[in-house]
Every structure is written in C-alpha cells, then in structure tokens.
Short mmCIF file of C-alpha atoms and ligand atoms in Angstrom, two decimals:
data_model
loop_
_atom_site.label_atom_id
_atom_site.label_comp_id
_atom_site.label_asym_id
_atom_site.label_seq_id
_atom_site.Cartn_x
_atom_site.Cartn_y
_atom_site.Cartn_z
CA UNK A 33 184.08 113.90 77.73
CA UNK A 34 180.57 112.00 77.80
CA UNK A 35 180.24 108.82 74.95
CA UNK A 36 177.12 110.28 73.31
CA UNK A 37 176.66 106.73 71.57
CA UNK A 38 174.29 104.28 73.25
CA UNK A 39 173.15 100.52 72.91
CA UNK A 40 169.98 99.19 73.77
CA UNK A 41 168.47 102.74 74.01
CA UNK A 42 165.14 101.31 72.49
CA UNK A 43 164.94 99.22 75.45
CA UNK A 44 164.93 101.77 78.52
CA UNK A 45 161.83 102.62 80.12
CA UNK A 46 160.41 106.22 79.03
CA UNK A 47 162.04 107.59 82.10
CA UNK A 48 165.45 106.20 81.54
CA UNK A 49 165.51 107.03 78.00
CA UNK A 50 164.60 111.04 79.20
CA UNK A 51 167.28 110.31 81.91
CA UNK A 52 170.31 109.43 79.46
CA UNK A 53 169.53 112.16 76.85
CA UNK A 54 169.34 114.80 79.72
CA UNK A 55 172.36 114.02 81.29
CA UNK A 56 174.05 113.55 78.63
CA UNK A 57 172.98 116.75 76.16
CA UNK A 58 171.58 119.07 78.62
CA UNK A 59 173.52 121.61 81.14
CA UNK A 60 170.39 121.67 83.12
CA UNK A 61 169.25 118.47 83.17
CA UNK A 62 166.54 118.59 86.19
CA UNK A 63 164.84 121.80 84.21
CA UNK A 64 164.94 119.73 80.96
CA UNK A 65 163.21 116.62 82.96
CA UNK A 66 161.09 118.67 84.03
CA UNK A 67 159.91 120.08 80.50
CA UNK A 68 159.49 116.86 78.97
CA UNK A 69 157.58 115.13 81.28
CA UNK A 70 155.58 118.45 81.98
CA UNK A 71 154.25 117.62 77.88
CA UNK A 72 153.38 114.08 78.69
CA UNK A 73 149.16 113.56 78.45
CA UNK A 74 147.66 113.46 81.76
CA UNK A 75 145.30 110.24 80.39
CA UNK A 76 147.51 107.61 80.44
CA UNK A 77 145.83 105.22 77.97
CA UNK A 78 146.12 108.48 75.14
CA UNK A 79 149.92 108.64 76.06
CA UNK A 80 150.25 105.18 75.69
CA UNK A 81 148.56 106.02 71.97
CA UNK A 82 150.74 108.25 71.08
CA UNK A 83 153.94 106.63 72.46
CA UNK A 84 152.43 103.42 70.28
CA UNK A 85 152.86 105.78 66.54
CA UNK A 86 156.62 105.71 66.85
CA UNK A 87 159.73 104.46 68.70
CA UNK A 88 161.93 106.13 70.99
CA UNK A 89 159.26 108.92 72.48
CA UNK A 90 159.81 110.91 75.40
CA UNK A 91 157.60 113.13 75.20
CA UNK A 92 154.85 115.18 72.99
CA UNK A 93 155.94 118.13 70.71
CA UNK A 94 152.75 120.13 70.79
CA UNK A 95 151.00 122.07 67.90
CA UNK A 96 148.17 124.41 67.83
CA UNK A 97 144.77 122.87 67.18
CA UNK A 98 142.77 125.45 65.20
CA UNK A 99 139.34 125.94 63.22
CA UNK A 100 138.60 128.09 60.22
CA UNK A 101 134.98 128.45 60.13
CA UNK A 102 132.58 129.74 57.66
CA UNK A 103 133.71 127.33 54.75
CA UNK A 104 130.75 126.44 52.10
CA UNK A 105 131.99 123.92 49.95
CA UNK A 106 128.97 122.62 47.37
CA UNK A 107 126.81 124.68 49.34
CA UNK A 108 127.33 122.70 52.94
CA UNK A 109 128.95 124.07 55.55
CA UNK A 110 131.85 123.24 57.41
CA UNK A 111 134.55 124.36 60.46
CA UNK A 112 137.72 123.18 59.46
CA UNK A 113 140.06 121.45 61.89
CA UNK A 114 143.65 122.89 61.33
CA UNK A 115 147.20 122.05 62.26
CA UNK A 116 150.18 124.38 61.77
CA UNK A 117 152.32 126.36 63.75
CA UNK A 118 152.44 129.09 61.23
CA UNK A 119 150.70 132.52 62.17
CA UNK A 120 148.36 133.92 59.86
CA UNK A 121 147.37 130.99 58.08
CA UNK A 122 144.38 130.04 59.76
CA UNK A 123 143.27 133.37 59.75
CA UNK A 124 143.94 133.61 55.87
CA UNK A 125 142.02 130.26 55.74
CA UNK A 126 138.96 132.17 57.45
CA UNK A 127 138.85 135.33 55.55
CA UNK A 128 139.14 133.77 52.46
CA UNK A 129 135.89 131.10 53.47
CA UNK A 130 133.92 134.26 54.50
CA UNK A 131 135.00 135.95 51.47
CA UNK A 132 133.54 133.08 49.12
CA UNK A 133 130.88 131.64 51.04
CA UNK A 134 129.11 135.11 50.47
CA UNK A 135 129.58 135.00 46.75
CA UNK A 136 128.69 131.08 46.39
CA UNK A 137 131.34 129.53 48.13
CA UNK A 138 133.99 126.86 46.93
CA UNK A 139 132.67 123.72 44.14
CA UNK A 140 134.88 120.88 44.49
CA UNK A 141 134.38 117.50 42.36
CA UNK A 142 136.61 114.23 42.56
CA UNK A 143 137.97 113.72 39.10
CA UNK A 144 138.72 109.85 39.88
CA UNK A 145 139.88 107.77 42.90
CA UNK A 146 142.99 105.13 41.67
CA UNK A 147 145.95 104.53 43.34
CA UNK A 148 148.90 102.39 41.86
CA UNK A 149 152.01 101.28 43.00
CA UNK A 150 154.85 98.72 41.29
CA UNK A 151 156.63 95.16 41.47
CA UNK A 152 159.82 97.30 40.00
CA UNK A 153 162.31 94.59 38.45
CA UNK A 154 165.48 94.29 35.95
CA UNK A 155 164.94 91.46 32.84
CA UNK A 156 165.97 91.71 29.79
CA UNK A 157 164.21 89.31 27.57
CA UNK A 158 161.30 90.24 25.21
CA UNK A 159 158.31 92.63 26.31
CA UNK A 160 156.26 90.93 24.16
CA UNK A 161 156.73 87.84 26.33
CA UNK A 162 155.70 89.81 29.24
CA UNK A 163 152.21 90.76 28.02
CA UNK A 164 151.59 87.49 26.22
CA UNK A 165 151.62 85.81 29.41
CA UNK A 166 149.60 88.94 31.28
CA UNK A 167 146.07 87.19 31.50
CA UNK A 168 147.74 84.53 32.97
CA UNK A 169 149.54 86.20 35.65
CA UNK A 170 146.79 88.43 36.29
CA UNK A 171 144.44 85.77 37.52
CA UNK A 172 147.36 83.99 39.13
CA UNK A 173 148.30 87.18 41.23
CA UNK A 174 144.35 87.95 41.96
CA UNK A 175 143.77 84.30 43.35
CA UNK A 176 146.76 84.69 45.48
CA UNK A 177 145.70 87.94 46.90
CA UNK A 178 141.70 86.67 47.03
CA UNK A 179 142.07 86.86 51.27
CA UNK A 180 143.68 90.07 51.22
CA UNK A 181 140.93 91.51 48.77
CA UNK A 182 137.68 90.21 49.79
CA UNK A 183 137.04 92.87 52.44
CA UNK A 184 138.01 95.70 50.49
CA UNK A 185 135.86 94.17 47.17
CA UNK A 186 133.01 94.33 49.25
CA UNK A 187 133.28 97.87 50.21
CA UNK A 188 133.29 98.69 46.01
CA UNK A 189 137.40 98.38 45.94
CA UNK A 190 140.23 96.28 45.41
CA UNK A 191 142.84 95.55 42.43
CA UNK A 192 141.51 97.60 39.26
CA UNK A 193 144.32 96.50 36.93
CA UNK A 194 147.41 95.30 36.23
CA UNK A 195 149.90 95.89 33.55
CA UNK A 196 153.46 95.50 32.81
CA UNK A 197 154.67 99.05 31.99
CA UNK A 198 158.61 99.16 29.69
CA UNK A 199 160.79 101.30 31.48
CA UNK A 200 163.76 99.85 28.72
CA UNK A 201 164.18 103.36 27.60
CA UNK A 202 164.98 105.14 30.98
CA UNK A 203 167.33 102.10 32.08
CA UNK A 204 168.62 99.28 30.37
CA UNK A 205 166.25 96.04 31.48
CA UNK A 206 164.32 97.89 33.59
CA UNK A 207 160.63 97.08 33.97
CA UNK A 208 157.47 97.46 36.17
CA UNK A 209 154.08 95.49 37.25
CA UNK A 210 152.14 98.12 37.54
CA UNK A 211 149.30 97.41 39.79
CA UNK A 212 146.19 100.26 40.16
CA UNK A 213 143.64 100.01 42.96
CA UNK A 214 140.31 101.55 44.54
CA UNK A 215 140.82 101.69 48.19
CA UNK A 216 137.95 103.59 48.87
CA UNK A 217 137.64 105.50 52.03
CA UNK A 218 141.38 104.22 53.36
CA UNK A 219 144.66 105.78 51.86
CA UNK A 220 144.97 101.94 51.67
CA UNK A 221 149.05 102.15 52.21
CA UNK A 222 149.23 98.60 53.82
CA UNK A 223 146.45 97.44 51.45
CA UNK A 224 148.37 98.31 48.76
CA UNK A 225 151.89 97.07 49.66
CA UNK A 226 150.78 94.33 51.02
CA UNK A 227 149.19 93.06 47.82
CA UNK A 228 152.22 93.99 45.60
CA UNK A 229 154.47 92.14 47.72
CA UNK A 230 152.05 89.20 47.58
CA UNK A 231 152.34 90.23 43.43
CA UNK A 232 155.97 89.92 43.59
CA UNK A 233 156.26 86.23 44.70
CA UNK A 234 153.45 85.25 42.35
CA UNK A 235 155.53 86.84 39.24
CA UNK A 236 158.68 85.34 40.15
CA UNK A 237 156.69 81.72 40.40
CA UNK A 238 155.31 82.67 37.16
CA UNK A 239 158.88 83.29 35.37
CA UNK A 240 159.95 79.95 36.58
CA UNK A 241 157.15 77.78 35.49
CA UNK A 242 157.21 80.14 31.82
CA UNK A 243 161.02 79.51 31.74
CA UNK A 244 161.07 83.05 30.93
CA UNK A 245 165.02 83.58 32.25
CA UNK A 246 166.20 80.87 29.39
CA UNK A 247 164.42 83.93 27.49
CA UNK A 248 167.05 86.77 28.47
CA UNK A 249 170.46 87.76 28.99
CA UNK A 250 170.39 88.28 32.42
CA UNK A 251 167.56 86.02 35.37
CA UNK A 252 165.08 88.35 36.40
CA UNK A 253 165.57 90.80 39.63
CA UNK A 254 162.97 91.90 41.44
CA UNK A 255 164.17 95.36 42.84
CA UNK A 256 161.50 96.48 45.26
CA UNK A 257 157.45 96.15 46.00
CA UNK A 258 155.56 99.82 46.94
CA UNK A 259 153.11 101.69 46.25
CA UNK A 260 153.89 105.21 44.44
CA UNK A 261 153.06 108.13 46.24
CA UNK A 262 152.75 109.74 42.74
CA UNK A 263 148.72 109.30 42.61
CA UNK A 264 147.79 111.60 39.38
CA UNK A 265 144.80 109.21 39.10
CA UNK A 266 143.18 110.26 42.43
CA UNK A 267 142.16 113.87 41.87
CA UNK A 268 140.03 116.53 43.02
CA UNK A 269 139.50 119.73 41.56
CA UNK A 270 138.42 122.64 43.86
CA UNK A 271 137.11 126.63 42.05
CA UNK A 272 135.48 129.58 43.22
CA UNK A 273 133.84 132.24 40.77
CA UNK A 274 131.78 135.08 40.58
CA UNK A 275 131.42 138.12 38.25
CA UNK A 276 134.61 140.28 38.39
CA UNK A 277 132.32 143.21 39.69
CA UNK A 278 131.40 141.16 42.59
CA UNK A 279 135.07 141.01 44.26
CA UNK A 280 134.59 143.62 46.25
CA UNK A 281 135.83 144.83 49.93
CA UNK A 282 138.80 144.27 48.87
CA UNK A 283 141.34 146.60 50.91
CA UNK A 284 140.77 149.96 48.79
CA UNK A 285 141.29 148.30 45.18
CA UNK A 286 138.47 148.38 42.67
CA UNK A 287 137.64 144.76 41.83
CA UNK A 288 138.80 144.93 38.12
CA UNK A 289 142.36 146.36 39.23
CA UNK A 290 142.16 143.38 42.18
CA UNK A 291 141.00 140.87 39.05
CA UNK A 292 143.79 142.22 36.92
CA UNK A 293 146.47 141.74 39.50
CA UNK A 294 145.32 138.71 40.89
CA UNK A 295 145.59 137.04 37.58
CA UNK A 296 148.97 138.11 36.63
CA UNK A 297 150.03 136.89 39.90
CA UNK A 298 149.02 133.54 39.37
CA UNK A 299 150.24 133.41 35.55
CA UNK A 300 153.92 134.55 37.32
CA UNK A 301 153.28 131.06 39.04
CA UNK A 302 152.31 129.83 35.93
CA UNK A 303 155.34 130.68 33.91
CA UNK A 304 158.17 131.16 36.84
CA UNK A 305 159.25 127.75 38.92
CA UNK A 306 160.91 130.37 41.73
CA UNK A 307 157.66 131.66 42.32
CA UNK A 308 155.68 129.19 41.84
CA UNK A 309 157.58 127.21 44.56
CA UNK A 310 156.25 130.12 47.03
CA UNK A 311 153.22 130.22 45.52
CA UNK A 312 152.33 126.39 46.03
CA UNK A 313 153.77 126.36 49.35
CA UNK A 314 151.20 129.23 50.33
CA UNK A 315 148.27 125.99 49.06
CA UNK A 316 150.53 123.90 51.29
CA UNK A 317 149.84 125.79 54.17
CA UNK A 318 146.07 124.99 53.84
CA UNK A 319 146.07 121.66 52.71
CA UNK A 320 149.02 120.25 55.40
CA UNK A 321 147.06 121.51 58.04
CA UNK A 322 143.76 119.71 57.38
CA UNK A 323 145.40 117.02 56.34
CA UNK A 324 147.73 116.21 59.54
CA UNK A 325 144.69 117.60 61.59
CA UNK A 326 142.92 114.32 60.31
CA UNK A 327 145.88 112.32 60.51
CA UNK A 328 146.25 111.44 57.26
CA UNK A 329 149.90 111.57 55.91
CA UNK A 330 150.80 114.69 54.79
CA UNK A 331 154.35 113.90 53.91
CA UNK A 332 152.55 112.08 50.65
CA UNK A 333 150.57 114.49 49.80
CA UNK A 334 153.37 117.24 49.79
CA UNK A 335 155.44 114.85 47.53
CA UNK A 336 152.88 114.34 45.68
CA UNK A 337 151.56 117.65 45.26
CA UNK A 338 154.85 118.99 44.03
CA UNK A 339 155.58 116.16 41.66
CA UNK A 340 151.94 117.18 39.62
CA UNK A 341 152.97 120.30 39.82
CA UNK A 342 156.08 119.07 37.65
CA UNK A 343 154.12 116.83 35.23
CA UNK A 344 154.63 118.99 32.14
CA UNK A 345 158.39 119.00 32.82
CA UNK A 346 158.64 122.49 34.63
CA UNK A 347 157.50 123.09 37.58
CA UNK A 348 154.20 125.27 37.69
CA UNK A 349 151.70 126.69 40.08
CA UNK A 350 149.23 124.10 40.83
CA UNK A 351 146.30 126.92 40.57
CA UNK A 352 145.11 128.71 38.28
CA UNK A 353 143.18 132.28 36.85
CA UNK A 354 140.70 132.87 34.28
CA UNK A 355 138.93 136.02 33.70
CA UNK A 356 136.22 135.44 30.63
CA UNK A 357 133.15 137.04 29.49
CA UNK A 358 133.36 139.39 32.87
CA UNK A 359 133.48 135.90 35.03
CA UNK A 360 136.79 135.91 37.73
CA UNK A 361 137.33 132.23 37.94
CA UNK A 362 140.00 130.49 40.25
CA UNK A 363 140.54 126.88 40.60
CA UNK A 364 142.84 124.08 41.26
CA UNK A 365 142.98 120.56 40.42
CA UNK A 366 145.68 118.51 42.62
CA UNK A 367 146.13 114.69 43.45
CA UNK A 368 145.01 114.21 46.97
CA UNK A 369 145.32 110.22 48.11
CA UNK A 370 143.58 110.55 51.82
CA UNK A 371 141.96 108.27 54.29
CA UNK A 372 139.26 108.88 56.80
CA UNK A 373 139.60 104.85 58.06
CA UNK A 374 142.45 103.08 58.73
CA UNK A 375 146.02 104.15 60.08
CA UNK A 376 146.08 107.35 62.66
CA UNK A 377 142.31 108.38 61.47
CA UNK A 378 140.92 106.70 64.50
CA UNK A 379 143.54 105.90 66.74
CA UNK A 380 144.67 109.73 67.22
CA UNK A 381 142.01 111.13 69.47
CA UNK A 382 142.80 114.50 67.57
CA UNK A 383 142.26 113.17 64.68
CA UNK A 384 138.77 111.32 65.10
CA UNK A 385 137.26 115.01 66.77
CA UNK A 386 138.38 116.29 63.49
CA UNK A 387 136.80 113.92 61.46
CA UNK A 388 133.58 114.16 63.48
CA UNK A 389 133.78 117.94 63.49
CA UNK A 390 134.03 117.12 59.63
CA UNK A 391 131.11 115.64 59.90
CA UNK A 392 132.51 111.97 59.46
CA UNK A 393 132.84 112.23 55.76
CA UNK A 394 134.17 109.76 53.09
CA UNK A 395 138.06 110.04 51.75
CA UNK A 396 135.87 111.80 48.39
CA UNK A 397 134.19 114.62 50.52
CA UNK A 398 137.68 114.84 52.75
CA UNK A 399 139.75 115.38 49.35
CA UNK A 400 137.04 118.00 48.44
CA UNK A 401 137.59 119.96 51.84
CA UNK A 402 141.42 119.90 51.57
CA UNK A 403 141.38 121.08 48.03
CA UNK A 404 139.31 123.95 49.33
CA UNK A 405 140.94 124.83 52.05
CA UNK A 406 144.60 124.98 49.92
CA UNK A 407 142.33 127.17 47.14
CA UNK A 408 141.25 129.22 50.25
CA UNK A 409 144.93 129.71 51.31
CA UNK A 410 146.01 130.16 48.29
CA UNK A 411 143.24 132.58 47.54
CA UNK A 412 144.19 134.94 50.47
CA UNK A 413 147.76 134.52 50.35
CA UNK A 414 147.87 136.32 46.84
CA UNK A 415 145.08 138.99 47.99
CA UNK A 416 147.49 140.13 50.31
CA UNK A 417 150.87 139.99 48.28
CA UNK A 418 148.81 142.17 45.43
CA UNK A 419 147.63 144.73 47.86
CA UNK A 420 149.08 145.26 51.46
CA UNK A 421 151.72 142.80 51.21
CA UNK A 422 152.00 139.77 53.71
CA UNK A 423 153.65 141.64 56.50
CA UNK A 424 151.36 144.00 57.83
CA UNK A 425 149.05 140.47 58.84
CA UNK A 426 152.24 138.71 59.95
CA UNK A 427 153.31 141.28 61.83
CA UNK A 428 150.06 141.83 63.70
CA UNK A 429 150.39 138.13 64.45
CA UNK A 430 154.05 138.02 65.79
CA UNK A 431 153.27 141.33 67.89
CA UNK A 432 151.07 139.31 69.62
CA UNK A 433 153.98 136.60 70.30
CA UNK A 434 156.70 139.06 71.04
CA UNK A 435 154.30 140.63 73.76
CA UNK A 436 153.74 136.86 74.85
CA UNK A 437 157.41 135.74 75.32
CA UNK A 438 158.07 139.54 76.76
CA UNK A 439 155.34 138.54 79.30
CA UNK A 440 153.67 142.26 79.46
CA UNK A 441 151.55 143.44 81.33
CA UNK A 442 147.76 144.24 80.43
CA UNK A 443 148.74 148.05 80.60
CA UNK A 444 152.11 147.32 78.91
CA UNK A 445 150.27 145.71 76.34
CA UNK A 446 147.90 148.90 75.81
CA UNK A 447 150.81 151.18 75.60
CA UNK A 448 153.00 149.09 73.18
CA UNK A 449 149.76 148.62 70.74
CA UNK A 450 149.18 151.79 70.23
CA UNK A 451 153.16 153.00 70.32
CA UNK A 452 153.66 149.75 67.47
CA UNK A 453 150.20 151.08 64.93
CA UNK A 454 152.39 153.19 62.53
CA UNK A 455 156.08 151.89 64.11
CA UNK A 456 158.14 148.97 62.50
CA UNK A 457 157.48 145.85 64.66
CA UNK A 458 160.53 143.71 65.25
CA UNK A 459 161.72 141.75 68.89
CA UNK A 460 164.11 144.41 69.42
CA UNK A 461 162.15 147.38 69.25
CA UNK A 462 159.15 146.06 71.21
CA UNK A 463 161.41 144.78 73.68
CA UNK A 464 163.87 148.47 73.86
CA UNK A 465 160.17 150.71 74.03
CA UNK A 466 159.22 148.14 77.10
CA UNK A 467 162.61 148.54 78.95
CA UNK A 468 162.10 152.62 78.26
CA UNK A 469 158.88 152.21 79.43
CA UNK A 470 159.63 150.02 83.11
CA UNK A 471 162.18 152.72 83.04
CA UNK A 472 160.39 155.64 83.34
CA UNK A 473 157.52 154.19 85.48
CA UNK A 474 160.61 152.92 88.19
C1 MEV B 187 153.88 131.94 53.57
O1 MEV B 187 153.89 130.84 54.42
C2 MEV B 187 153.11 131.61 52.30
C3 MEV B 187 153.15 132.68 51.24
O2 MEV B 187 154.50 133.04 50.95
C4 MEV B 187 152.49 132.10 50.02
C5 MEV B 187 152.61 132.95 48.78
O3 MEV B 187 153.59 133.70 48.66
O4 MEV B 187 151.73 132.81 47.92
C6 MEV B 187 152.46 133.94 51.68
#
C-alpha cells in the first residue's frame, strides 16, 4: 500500500506536485497528466496569475463564461457577464431581461453603503466605563490608523464610527468595538481588517493606561479582529412593475391568472423556510454568477444573503409580490458588499473583461446589476414553476449534453430530436434509442 501522506508538498514544482498526486491516486496516471496539464493557460504570465490566487495548484478547473444580454436596468443597457455551470440559468437570466426591458425594465437604488466589522473581547467590568472613555479611544484608534486611512479618506471613505456594542446578555462578559466604514468602490476586506487589528492594540493600550482591569473581575481578552460579512448596512434594492394586464406572452396563461399565481408563489416563500430556501437559491443562481464573473467574493455574499434573509428570526424569501390598484410589482432588497477595485477585480483577466463589458462601473452601479440579475432569475425561475414547470427547460438543456457526451452524429442528432419532442428525456433512454438506432443502420 502507497503512504498517501506527504511533507513538503507545498514545495514541489507544479510538475512534481501533479506527479505525486497521479501516481499516487490515479490508476492511469499518464492519462490523468495528461488532463491536467492539457487545462493549464497557454500564456504563461496568466497561469502564473492564477497559480498566484491560491496554494497548491495544478491545474485550472474550468467554468463556462456566459452573457445574458438585453438587461435595462434604470433605463441603460447592459450584457451581463455570467459564471455558473448550471444549465438554464443564463437562459432564464435572458428571457426574463427581454421580458422586462420591454415593459420598463429593472429600477435598482443603493439604500446605503457601510460595512462594519468587530474588536470582539471578554471583560467584565462596567459598560458605562466603556463609553465614558469612547471619545477618547476613538481619536486614539483614528490617529493610529491615520496612514492606513488617508488614501481611502480621499476617495470619500474611511472609518464612519465606532462604538462599543454589550453583548453581556448573549454571553457572560462578552463585548464588541464595533467599527463601521465606507470603502467605496473596494469590498475593502484588507482595509477593513487591517484597521481593526490596528483597533485592537490601540484598545488594549487604552485599558492599561485607564486601569480599566483593576475595574473587573476578570483582565480583558481580546478574542479576535474581522470584519463581519453580515453587511445589512450596504443595500440595494432591485423591482420591476407594470400593470397586471401588461404581463403578457406568458406560455398560454392570462396575465391575471399568471399575477395571481405568481404572487402566491412568492408569499409560500414568504411564509415557508423549506421553500423559501429553493426559492432564494433560484436569486442565487443570478447573483453568484455575476458576482464570481467579476471576481468579487461570492462566498460573502451567499452568507450574507441568507443571514438577511433570517433577520426577522425565520428564514424568508428575500423577494417579494405586490399586486395594488391593478399594478404587478416585484422587488427585492438584499445586502450586497462588492468591489470593482482591489483583490481579483483586476488581477483576473476574466474578471477585468467583465468589468469593462460592464462598462467599468462603481461597486454602487455593480450592486445594482447583481440585484437585477438575482430579481431576473428569480423572476423566471417562478414563471416557469407556475406554468410549465422547470423541467421541460432543463431538459431541453441536458438533451443537448447527453447528445454531447454520447458524441452523435449530426444525423443522429436529427433523429433523436425529433424521437425525444413528446418522449421522456433521461441518459438512458437517449443512449438505448441511439444503440437501436446504430443497430438498425449496421
Ligand atoms: C434551480 O437551480 C433553481 C430553482 O429551483 C429556483 C426556484 O425553485 O425558485 C428553479
């Protein structure tokens, strides 16, 4: 038996690292080289980019790049860059921006812009002392951090405020300095915990010279410095409307059964966490796309996203239906920290043609186009569950992959498309009605 442990992995060369993991995981470990160097860039200075984002690569996993067009969002125009391995969403994405941009497309608006993030620490002396002294500690911290913040002040950002928050009541001792900043067009991540770390030394030089741990039980204990990915305060609302007789073309349904339906559909998101789990993942599918596509992180944003959707202690759709005074109105408001400078923004080449393709906008006009683009998804997603069901447009989708991996012919293909129009589609079937067919034509 092979040791599959290893030391000093980090430190082989690309092609040694590919060489232990093939020989030692692999049955065919020539075929395997083979496929992951066949992934590697052919520029060498990109590969060397991408190698740069993390540790241990060996090759590139790829995804498909794609564009929904046809999006109006505040009456300008835009082809959205896409990332997602899922079928049917982009096309979903598309329809939907057709479908609105000829009844006055998607209105966004940025509710507000802050970001926060925490000193977290354990004392258990008087609050009152804590905010007594805040002034003090505020200028203290702000001087400290004066290098770190000039840049960003100048571009309209930097701290906003700071606060001590009492979190006594969820854990014995347990308190925060809660910082809040404007980052302005970066996510600001290193910004951020760079500046509460900085906030962290400060506070602890600021209990000593106070002699605030003669005022407590037990010294103060600083816990941790980060930002929170929890960003309530940097919202964007997104909404499409029209009169409910103007939803038409849609499958065979008259547009006050569709307006009916469609509302009920979201209220069972409203009122149901199982489907509203489903339901958000459906504005998920939209907004992770655009949002790795850019290469912002979209690992926040999910968390994020889900935790808002929690804020009134059950977990709801994050969209929403109104039908009043004969006006079909669907919107969305959802916390949406993103960049377009700073971290993989530029230094993915994918990412920069998106931006530019974007047209080089600001984080506030990116958060507009993501929240579209989820209310898009979103939009068609429920369209189809309230009148064909998903699976006639997945299954289109994943005909065209079976036939793919099945690698038909161009007359195979004609034959199996119009055998499959009114026969269940599943791997089996295609692939039992091509054998027949090679069969007979033997
Ligand atoms: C599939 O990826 C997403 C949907 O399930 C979303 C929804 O149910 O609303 C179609």
């Amino acid at each position: 038996m092979t040791d599959k442990r290893v030391s000093g992995f980090s430190k082989l060369s690309k092609t040694g690292k590919i060489k232990w993991i093939v020989n030692n995981f692999f049955k065919n470990p020539e075929q395997v080289m083979k496929e992951l160097t066949r992934h590697w860039l052919n520029d060498q200075d990109d590969q060397e980019i991408i190698d740069g984002l993390s540790e241990n690569t060996i090759s590139n996993f790829i995804l498909p790049y794609s564009v929904a067009p046809n999006f109006v969002i505040n009456g300008k125009e835009y082809a959205i860059p896409m990332v997602i391995e899922e079928s049917s969403v982009v096309a979903a994405a598309s329809y939907a921006a057709k479908y609105w941009s000829a009844r006055g497309g998607f209105r966004t608006r940025v509710i507000s812009t802050i970001k926060e993030g925490s000193v977290y620490f354990f004392w258990k002396g008087d609050f009152s002392l804590l905010t007594a002294g805040l002034t003090e500690l505020d200028t203290l911290i702000r001087e400290a951090c004066a290098g770190m913040t000039a840049r960003m002040e100048e571009r309209g950002g930097g701290i906003i405020q700071i606060e001590f928050i009492d979190m006594e009541e969820e854990e014995p001792g347990y308190k925060k300095l809660n910082i809040s900043f404007e980052t302005c067009n970066s996510m600001g991540a290193n910004f951020i915990n760079s500046i509460l770390e900085e906030a962290a030394v400060v506070m602890e030089t600021w209990f000593e010279a106070n002699e605030l741990d003669k005022k407590s039980d037990e010294p103060l204990q600083i816990i941790m410095s980060i930002l929170s990915n929890y960003t309530p305060k940097c919202l964007v609302e997104a909404s499409v409307e029209c009169p409910v007789s103007r939803l038409t073309e849609i499958q065979d349904m008259d547009p006050q059964t569709f307006a009916d339906r469609f509302y009920k559909a979201v209220r069972i998101a409203e009122v149901d966490p199982a489907r509203a789990t489903t339901h958000n993942k459906g504005i998920f599918n939209g907004i992770d796309a655009v949002v790795l596509a850019t290469g912002n992180d979209f690992r926040a944003i999910e968390a994020c996203g889900h935790a808002y959707a929690a804020r009134t202690g059950q977990y709801q759709s994050l969209s929403t239906c109104t039908i009043e005074g004969g006006i079909f109105r669907f919107s969305m408001m959802i916390p949406l920290a993103l960049g377009t400078i700073g971290g993989l923004t530029k230094i993915h080449p994918m990412a920069s043609c998106s931006l530019e393709l974007l047209g080089n906008p600001g984080a506030e006009e990116l958060m507009q186009i993501v929240a579209a683009t989820g209310l898009a998804q979103n939009f068609a997603a429920v369209r189809s569950l309230i009148t064909t069901g998903i699976q006639k447009g997945h299954m289109k989708m994943h005909f065209k992959n079976i036939l793919w991996q099945l690698k038909v012919t161009p007359d195979e293909e004609a034959y199996l498309n119009q055998y499959f129009e009114d026969q269940p589609i599943s791997f089996a079937a295609v692939h039992d009605q091509l054998e027949k067919m090679r069969r007979k034509t033997e």
